Every structure is written in structure tokens, then in C-alpha cells.
XYZ file of N, CA, C and O in Angstrom:
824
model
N 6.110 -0.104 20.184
C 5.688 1.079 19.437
C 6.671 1.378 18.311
O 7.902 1.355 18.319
N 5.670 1.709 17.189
C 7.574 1.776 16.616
C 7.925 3.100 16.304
O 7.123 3.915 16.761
N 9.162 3.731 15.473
C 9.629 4.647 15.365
C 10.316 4.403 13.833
O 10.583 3.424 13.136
N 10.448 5.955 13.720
C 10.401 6.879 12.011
C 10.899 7.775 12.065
O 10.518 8.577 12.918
N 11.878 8.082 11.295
C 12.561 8.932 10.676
C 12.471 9.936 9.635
O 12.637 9.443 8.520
N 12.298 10.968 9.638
C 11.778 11.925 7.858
C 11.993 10.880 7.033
O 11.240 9.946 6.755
N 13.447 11.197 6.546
C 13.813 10.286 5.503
C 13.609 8.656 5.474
O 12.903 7.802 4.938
N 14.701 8.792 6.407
C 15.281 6.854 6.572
C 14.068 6.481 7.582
O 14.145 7.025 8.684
N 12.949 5.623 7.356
C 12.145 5.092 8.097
C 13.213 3.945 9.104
O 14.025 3.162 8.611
N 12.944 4.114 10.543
C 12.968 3.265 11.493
C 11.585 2.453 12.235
O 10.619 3.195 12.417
N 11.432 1.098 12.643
C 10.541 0.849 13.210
C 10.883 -0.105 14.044
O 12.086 -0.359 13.979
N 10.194 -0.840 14.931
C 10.052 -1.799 15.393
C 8.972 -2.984 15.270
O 8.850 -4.016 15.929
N 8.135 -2.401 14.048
C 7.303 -3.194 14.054
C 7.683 -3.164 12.414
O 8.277 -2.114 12.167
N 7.473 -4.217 10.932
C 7.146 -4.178 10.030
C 6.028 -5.181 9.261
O 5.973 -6.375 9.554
N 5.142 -4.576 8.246
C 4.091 -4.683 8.103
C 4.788 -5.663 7.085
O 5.803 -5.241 6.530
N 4.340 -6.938 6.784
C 5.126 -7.985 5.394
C 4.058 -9.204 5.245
O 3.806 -10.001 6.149
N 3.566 -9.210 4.153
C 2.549 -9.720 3.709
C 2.378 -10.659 2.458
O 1.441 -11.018 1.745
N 4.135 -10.953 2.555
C 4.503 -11.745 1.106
C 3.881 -13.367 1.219
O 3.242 -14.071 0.436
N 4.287 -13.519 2.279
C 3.648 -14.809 2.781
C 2.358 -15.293 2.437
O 2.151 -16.328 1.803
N 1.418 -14.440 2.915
C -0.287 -14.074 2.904
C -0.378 -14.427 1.174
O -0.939 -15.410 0.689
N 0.243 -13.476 0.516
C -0.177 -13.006 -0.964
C 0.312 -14.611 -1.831
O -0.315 -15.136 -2.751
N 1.288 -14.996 -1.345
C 2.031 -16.513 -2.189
C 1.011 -17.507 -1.315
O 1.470 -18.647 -1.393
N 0.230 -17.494 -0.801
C -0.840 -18.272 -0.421
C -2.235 -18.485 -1.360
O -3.120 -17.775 -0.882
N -2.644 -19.124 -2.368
C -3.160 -19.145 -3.013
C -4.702 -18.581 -2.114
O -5.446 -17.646 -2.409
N -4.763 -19.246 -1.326
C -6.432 -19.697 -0.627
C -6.052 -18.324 0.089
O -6.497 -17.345 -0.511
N -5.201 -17.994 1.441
C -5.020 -16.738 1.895
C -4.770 -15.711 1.012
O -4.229 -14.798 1.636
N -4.859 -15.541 0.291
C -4.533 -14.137 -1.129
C -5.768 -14.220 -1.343
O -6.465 -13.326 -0.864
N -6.322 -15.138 -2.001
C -7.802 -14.699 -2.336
C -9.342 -14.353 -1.567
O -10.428 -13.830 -1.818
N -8.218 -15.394 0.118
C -9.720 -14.580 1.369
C -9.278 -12.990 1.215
O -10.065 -12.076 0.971
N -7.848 -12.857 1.408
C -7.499 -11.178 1.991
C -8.371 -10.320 0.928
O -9.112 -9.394 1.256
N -8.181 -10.742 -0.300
C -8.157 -9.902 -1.551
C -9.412 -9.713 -1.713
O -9.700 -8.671 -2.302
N -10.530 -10.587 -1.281
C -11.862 -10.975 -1.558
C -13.055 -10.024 -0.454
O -14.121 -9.468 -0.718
N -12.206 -10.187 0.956
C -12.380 -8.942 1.858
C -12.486 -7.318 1.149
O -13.573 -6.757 1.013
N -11.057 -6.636 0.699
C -10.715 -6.054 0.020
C -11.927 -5.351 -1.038
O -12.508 -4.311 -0.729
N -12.139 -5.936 -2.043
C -13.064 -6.245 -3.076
C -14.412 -5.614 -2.476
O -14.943 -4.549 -2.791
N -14.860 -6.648 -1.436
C -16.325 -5.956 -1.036
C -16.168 -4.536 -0.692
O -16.887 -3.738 -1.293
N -15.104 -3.980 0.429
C -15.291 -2.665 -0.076
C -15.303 -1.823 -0.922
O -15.314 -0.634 -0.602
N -15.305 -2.199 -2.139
C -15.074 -1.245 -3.570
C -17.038 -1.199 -3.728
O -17.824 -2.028 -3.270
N -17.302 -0.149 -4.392
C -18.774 0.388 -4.941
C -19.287 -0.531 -6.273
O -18.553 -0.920 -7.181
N -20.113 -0.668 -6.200
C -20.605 -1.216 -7.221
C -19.568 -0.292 -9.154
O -19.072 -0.904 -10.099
N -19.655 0.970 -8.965
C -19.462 1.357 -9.957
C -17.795 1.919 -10.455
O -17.347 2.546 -11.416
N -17.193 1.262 -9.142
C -15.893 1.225 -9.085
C -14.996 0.039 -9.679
O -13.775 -0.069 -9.796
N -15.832 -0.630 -9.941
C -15.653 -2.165 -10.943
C -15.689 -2.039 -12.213
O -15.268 -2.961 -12.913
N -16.136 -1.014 -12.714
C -16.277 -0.393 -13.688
C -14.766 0.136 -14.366
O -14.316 0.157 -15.512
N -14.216 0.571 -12.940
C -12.848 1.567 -12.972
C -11.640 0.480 -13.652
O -11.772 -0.742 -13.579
N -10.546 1.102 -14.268
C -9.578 0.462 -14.403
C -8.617 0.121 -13.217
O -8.503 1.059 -12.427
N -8.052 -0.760 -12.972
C -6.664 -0.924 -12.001
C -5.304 -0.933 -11.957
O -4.607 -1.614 -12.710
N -4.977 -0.352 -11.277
C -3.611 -0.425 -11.512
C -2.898 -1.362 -10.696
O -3.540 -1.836 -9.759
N -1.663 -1.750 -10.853
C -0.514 -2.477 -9.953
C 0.510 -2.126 -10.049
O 0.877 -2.242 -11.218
N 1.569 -1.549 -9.150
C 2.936 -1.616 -9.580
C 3.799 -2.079 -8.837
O 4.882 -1.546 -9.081
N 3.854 -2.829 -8.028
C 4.135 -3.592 -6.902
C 4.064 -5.167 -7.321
O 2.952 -5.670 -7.483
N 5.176 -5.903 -7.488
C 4.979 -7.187 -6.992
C 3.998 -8.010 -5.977
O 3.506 -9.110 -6.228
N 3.829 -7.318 -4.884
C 2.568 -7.763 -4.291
C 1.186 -7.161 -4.899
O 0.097 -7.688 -4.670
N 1.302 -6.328 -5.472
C 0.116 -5.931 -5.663
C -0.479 -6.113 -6.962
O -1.658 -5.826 -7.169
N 0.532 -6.728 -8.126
C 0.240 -8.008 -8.760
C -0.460 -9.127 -8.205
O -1.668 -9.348 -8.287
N 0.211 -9.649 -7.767
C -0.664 -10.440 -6.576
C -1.876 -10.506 -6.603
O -2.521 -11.498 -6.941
N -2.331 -9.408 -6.234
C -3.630 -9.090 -5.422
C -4.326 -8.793 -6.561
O -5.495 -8.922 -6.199
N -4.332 -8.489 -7.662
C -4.954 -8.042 -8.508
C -5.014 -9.620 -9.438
O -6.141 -10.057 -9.671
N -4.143 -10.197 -9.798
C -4.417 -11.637 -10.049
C -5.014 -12.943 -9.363
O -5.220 -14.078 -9.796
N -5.191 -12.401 -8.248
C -6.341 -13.083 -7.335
C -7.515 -12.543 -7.497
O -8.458 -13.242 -7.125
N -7.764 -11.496 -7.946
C -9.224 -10.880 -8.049
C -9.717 -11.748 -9.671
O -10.799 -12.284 -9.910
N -8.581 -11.639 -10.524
C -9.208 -12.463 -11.312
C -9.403 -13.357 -11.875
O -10.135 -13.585 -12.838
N -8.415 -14.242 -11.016
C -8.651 -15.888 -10.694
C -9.649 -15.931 -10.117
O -10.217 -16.966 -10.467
N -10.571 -15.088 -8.991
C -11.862 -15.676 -8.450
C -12.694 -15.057 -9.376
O -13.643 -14.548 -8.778
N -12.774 -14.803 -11.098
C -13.557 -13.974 -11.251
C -14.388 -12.670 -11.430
O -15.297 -12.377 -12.207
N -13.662 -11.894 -10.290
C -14.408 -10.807 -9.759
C -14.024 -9.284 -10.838
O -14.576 -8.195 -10.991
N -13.101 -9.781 -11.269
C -12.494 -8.361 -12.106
C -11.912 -8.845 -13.616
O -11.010 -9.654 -13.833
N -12.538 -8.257 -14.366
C -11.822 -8.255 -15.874
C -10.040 -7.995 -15.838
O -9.158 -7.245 -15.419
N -10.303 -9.221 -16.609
C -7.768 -9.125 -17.201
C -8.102 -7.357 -17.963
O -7.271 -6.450 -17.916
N -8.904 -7.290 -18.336
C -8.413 -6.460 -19.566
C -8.974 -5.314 -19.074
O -9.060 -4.314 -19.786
N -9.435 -5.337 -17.747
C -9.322 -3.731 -16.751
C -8.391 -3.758 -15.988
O -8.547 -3.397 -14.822
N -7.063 -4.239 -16.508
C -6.007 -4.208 -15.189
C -5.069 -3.565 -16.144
O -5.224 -3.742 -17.352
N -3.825 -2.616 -15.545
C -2.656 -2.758 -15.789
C -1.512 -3.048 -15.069
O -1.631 -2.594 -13.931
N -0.563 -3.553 -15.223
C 0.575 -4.175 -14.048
C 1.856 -3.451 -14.631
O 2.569 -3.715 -15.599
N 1.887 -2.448 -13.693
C 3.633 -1.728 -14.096
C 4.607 -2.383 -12.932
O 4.301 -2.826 -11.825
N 5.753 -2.293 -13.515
C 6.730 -3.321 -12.999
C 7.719 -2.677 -11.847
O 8.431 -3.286 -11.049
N 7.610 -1.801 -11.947
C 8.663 -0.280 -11.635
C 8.734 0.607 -10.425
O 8.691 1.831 -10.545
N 8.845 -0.003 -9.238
C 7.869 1.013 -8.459
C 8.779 1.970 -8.170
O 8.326 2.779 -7.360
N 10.214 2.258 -8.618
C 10.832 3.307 -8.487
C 10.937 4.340 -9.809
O 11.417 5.472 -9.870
N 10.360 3.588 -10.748
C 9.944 4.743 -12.124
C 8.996 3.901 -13.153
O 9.162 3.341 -14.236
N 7.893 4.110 -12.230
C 6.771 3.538 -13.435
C 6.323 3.859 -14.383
O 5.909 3.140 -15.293
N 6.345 5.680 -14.275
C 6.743 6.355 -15.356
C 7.150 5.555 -17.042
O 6.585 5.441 -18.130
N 8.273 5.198 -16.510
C 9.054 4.840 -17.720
C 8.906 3.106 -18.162
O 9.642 2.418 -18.869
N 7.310 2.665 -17.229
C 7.259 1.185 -17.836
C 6.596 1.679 -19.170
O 6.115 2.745 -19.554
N 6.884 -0.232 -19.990
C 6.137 0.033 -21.334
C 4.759 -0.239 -21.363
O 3.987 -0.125 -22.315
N 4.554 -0.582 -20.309
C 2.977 -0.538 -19.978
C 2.287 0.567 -19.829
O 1.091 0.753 -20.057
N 3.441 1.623 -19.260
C 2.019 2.916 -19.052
C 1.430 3.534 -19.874
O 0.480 4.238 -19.532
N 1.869 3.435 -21.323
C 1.043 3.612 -22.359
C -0.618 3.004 -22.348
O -1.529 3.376 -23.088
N -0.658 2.294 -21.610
C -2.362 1.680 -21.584
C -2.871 2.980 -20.356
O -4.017 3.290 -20.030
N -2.130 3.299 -20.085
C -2.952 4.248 -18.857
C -3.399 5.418 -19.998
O -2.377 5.936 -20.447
N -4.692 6.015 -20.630
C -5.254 6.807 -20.977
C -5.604 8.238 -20.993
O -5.806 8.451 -19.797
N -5.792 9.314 -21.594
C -6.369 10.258 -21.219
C -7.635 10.700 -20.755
O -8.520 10.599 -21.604
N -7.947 11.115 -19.762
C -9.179 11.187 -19.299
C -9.801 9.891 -18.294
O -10.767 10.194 -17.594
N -9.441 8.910 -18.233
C -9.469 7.821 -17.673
C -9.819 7.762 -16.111
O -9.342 8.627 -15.377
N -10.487 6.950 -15.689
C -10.566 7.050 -14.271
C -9.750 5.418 -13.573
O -9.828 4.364 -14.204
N -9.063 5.522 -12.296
C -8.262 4.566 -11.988
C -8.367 3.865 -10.502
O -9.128 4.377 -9.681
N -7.765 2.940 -10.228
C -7.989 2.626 -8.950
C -6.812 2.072 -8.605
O -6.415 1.179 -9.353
N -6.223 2.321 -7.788
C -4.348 1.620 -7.163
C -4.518 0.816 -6.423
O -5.434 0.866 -5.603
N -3.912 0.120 -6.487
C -4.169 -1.488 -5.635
C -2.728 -1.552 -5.185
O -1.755 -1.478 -5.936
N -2.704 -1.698 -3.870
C -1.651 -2.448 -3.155
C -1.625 -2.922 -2.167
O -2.690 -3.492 -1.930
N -0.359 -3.058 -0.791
C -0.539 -4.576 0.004
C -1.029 -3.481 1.213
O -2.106 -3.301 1.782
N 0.290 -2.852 1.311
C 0.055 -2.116 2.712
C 0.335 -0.340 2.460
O 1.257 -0.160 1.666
N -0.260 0.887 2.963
C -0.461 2.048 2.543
C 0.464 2.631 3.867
O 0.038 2.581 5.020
N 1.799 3.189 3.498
C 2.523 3.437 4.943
C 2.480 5.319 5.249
O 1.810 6.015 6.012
N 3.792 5.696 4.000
C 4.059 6.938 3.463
C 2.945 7.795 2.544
O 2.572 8.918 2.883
N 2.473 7.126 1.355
C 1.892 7.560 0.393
C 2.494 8.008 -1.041
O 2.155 8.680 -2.015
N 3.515 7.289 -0.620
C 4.301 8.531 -1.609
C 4.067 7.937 -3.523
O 4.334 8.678 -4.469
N 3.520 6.462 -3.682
C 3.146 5.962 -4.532
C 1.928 6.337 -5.173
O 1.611 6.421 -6.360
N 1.261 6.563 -3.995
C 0.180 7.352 -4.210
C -0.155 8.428 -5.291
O -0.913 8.521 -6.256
N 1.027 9.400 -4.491
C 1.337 10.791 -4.975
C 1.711 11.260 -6.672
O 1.331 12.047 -7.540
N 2.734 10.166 -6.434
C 3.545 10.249 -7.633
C 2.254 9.674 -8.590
O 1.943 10.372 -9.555
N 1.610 8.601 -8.375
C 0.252 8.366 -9.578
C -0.281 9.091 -9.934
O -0.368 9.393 -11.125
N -0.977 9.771 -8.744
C -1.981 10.977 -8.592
C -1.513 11.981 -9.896
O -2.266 12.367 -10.790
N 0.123 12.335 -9.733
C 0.203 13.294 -10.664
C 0.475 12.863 -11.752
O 0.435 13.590 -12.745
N 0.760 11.774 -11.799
C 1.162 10.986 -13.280
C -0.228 11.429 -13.767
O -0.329 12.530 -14.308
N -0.983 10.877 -13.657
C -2.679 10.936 -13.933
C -2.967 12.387 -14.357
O -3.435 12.593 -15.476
N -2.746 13.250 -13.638
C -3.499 14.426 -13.424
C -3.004 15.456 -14.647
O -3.573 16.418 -15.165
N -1.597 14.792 -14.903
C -0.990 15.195 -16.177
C -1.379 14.653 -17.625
O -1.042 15.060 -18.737
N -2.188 13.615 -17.241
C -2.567 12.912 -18.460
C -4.263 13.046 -18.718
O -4.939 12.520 -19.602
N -4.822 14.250 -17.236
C -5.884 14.629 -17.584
C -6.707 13.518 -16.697
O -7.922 13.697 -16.607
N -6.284 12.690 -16.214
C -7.374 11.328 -15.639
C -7.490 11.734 -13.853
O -7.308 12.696 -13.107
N -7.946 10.199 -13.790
C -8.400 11.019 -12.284
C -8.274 9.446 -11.360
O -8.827 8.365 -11.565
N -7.383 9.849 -10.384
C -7.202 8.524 -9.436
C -8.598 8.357 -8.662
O -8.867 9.306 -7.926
N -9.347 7.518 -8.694
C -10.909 7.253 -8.193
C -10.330 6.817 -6.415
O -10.653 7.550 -5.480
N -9.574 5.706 -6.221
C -9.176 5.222 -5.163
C -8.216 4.454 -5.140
O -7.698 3.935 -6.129
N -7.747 4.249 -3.487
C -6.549 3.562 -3.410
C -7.180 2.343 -2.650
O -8.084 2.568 -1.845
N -6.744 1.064 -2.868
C -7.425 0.097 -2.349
C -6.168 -0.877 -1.640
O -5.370 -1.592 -2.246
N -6.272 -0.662 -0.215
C -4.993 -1.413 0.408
C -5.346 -2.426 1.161
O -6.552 -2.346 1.393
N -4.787 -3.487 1.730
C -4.937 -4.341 2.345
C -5.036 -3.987 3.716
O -6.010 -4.051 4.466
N -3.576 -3.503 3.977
C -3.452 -2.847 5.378
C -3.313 -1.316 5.429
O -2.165 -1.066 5.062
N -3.859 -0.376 5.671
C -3.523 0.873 6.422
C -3.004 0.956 7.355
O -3.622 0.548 8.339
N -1.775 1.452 7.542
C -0.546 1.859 8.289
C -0.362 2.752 8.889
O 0.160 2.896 9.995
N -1.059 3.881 7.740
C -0.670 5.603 7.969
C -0.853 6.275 9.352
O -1.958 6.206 9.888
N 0.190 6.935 9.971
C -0.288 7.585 11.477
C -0.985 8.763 10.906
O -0.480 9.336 9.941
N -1.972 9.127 11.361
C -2.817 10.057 11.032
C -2.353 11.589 11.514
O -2.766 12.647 11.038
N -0.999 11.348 13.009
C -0.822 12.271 13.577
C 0.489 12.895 13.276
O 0.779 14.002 13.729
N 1.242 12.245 12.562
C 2.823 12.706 11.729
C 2.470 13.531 10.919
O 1.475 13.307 10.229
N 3.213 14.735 10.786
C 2.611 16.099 9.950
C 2.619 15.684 8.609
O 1.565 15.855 7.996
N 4.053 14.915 7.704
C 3.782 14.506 6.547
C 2.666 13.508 6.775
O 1.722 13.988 6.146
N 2.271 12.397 7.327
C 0.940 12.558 7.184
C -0.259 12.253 6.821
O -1.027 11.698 6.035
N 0.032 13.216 8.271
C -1.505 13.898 8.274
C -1.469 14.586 6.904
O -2.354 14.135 6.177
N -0.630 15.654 6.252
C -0.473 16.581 4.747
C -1.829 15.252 4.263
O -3.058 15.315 4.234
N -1.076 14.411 4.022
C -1.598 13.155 2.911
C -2.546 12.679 3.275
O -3.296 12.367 2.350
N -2.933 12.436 4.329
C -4.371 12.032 4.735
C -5.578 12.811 4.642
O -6.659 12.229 4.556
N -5.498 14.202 4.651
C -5.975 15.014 4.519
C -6.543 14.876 2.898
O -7.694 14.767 2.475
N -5.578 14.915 2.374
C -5.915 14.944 0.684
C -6.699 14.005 0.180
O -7.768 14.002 -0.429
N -5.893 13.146 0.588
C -7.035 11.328 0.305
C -7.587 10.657 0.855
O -7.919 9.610 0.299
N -7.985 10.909 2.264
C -9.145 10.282 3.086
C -10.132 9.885 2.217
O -10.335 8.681 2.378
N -10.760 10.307 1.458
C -11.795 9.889 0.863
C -12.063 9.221 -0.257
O -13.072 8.913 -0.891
N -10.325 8.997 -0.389
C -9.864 7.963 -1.667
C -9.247 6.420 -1.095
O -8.860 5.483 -1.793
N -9.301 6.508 0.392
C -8.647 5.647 0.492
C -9.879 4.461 1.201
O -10.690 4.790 2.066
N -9.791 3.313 0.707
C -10.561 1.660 1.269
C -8.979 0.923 1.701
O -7.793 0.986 1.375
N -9.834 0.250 2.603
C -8.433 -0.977 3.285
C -9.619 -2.125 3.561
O -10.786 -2.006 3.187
N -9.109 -3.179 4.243
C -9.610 -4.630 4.420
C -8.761 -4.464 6.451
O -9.079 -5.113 7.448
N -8.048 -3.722 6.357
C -7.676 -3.865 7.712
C -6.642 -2.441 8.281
O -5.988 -1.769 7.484
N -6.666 -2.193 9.689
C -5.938 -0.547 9.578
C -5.495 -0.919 10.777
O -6.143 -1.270 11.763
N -4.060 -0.793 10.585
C -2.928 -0.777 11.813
C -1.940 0.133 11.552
O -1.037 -0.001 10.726
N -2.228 1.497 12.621
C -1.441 2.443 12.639
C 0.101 2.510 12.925
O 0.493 2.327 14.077
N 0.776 2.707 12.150
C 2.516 2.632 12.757
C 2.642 4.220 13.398
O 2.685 5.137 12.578
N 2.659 4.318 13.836
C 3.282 5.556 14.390
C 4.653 5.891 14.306
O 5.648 5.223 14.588
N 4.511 7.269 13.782
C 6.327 7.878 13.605
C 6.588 9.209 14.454
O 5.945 10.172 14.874
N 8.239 8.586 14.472
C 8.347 9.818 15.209
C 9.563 10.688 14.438
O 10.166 10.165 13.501
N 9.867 11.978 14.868
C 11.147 12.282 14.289
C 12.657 12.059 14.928
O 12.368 12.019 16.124
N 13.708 11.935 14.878
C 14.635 11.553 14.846
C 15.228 11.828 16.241
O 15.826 10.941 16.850
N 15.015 13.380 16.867
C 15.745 14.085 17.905
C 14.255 13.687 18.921
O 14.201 14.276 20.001
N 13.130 12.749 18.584
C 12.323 12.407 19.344
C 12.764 11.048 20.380
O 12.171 10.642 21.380
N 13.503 10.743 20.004
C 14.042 8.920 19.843
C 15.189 9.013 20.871
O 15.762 10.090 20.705
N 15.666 8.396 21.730
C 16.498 8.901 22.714
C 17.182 7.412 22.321
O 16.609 6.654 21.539
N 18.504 7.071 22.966
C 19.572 6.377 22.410
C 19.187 5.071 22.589
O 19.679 4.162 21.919
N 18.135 4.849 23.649
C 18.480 3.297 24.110
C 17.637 2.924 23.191
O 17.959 2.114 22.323
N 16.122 3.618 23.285
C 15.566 2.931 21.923
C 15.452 2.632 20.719
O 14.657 1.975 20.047
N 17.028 3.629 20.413
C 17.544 3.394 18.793
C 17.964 1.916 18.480
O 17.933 1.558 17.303
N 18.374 0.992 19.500
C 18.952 0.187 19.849
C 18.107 -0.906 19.224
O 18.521 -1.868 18.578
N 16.674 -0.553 19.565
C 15.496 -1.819 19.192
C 15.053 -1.158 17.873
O 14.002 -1.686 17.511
N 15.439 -0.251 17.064
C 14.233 -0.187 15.984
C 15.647 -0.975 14.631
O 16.863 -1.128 14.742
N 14.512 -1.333 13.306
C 14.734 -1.639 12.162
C 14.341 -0.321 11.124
O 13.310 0.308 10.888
N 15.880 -0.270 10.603
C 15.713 0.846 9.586
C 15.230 -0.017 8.104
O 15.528 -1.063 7.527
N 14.394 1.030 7.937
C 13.710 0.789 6.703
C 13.964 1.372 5.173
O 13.889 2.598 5.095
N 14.235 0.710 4.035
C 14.803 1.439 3.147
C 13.710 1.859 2.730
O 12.726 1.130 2.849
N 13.565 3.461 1.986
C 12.435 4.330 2.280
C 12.059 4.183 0.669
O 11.025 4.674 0.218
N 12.954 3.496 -0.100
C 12.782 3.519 -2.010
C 12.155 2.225 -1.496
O 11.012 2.575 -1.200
N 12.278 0.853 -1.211
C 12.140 -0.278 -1.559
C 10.836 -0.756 -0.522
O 10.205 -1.781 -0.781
N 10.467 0.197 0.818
C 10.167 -0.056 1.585
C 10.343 -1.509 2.807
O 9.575 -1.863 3.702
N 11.912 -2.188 2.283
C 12.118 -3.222 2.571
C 12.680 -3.112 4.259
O 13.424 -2.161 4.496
N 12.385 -3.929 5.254
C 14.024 -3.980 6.184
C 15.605 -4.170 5.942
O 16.024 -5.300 5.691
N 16.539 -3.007 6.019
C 17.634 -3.380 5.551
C 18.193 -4.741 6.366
O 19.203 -5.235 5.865
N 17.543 -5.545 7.817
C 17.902 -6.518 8.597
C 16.933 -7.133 8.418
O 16.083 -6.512 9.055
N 16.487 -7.932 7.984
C 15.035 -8.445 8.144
C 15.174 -9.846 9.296
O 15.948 -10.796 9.420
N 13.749 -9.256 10.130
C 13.292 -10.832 10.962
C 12.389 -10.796 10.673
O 11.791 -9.798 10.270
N 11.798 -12.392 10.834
C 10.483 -13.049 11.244
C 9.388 -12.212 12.035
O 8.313 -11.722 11.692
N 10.081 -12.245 13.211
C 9.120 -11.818 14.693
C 8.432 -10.552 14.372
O 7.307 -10.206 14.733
N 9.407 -9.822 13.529
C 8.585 -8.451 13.846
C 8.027 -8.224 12.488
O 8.260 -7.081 12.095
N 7.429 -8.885 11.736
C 6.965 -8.840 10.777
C 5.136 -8.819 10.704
O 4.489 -8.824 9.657
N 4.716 -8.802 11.733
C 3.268 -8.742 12.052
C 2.059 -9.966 11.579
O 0.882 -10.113 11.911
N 2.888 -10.671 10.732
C 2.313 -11.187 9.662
C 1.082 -12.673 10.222
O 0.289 -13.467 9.716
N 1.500 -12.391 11.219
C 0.885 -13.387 12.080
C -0.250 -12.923 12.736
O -1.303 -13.545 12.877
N 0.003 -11.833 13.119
C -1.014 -10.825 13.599
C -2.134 -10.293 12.883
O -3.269 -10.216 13.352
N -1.747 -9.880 11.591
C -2.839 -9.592 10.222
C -3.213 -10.671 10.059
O -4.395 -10.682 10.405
N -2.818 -11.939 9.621
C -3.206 -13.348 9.396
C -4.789 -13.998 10.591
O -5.854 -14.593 10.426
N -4.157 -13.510 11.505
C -5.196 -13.990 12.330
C -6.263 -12.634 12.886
O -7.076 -13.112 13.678
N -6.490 -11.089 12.696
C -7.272 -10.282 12.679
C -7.946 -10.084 11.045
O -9.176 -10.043 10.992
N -7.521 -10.018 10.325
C -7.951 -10.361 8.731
C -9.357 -11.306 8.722
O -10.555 -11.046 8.611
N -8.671 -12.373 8.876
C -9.038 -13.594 8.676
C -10.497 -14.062 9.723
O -11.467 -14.767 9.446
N -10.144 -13.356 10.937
C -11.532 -13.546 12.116
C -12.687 -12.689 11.534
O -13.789 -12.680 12.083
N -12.382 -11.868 10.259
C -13.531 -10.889 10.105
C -14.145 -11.599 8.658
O -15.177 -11.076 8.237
N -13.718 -12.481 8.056
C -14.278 -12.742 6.838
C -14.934 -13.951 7.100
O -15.571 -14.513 6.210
């Protein structure tokens, strides 16, 4: 089960999908899954990326085709995208769609949402590979609440968090702290990387 911290995320389980995405043929089943859940008139929408993986995923959509180069934008920045020189293509009034690997916190989300909302546009949806989010952690639930109805996935595996004085000593012992800017493991293993697990539930449904 794993475990979370306000700030400093702890877990025992982490969601890592770099593997999947540098897979030419696996990037474009995951991504292709993905895809069918979007609306017919959501293709329409522009995309965003600001994630290295989620480059990725958005350049697999249009290597198979499925999405116009010149409805994408790719910001580089995911700690101030703000200040890429790309976000000048993001518009006023505009409608958008966020593309990324796995949806944990939201907090990328957020920060778009208002980027947007300041520029008058309107985030249409978030389109993730994996859903993560515990529905029952008060931050959140806050966030789920807001965007339930913005959010599509291709697959949903809940992490569950807890808070800090929830966590008793021995099981501090087994979790991996998570850096909460980079969303990376500051220790990283193999084993607990799931990736094997999404690989083979993903993959049985397409």
C-alpha cells in the first residue's frame, strides 16, 4: 500500500512509464488506447505537452496519424512553463487539452487551468495514461471534485496517501520519498516501479 506525505510524497509503490513511452510499438498501443477515449470534437482541440513523457505521447499520436503537428504545443518546463518560448502559441480564448503519462497530485493541472483562465481560454481536458489520484485524500478529493469531468485515462490505479503522523515507524522504513517538483524517486528501483504491471493490464485491454 503505499504512503504520502502533504508535502514530500512517500510511497511504496511508483508509477514510471519511461520505458513504455521509448518503446516505439508500446507508446503507440498505450497512446492509441488513450486517443479512443477523446470525443470526436475534441480532436478539434489544441494540445498541450509539458512533460518529457508527454512529448512522447503526443508524438506518437502523430506518427500514427491521428492528430495534426500543428495542433500541438510542447513546453519544455514543467517547473515554469509559464516562462517557455513556446507559450506564446497558447492563445486567447482558445480551447485546450493536457496530455500526460500519469495524473498523481494535479498540481500541473492547476497551474494550466489558471494559466489559461488568465488568458481567457478554457482547459477542455486532461488526458492521462494512468490515473493515480486517491479520490479519498482531502487535497484530493479538493481536485477531483473540480475536474472529474475533465479528466480521460487509458488505465486507473489508485495510490493512496496518507498523512505523515498516520505512518507509524516501521513502515517508514519501506516507503520511497518522492521529489514533489520533479515527481521523481529520490532512490530509484526497478521492482517498485509498476511498470510491469501497467504493461501487462494496459495492454490485455487493447
Amino acid at each position: 500500500n503505499p504512503k504520502t506525505f502533504v508535502q514530500a510524497i512517500t510511497t511504496k509503490e511508483f508509477l514510471q512509464l519511461l520505458d513504455l513511452l521509448n518503446d516505439e510499438d508500446d507508446c503507440d498501443t498505450i497512446t492509441k488506447i488513450l486517443f479512443s477515449k477523446l470525443k470526436k470534437n475534441d480532436i478539434e482541440t489544441t494540445f498541450i505537452a509539458i512533460t518529457s513523457s508527454s512529448h512522447k505521447i503526443l508524438k506518437s499520436l502523430i506518427r500514427q496519424g491521428l492528430i495534426n503537428e500543428k495542433k500541438c504545443i510542447f513546453l519544455d518546463s514543467y517547473l515554469s512553463f509559464e516562462n517557455d518560448k513556446n507559450v506564446k502559441l497558447i492563445t486567447e480564448e482558445g480551447k485546450y487539452i493536457l496530455f500526460g503519462d500519469v495524473l498523481s497530485g494535479g498540481s500541473i493541472v492547476k497551474r494550466l487551468d489558471k494559466f489559461l483562465k488568465d488568458k481567457k481560454s478554457l482547459l477542455e481536458k486532461v488526458a492521462v495514461i494512468v490515473n493515480s489520484i486517491d479520490e479519498d485524500y482531502n487535497n484530493s478529493k479538493e481536485f477531483y471534485e473540480l475536474y472529474r469531468d475533465k479528466i480521460i485515462f487509458a488505465y486507473k490505479h489508485p495510490i493512496r496517501k496518507y498523512l505523515r503522523k498516520d505512518i507509524d515507524d516501521e513502515s517508514l522504513k519501506n516507503v520511497i520519498r518522492i521529489n514533489p517538483y520533479t515527481n521523481l524517486p529520490n532512490v530509484f528501483s526497478e521492482q517498485n516501479t509498476l511498470k510491469d504491471m501497467i504493461r501487462k493490464t494496459i495492454f490485455a485491454v487493447s
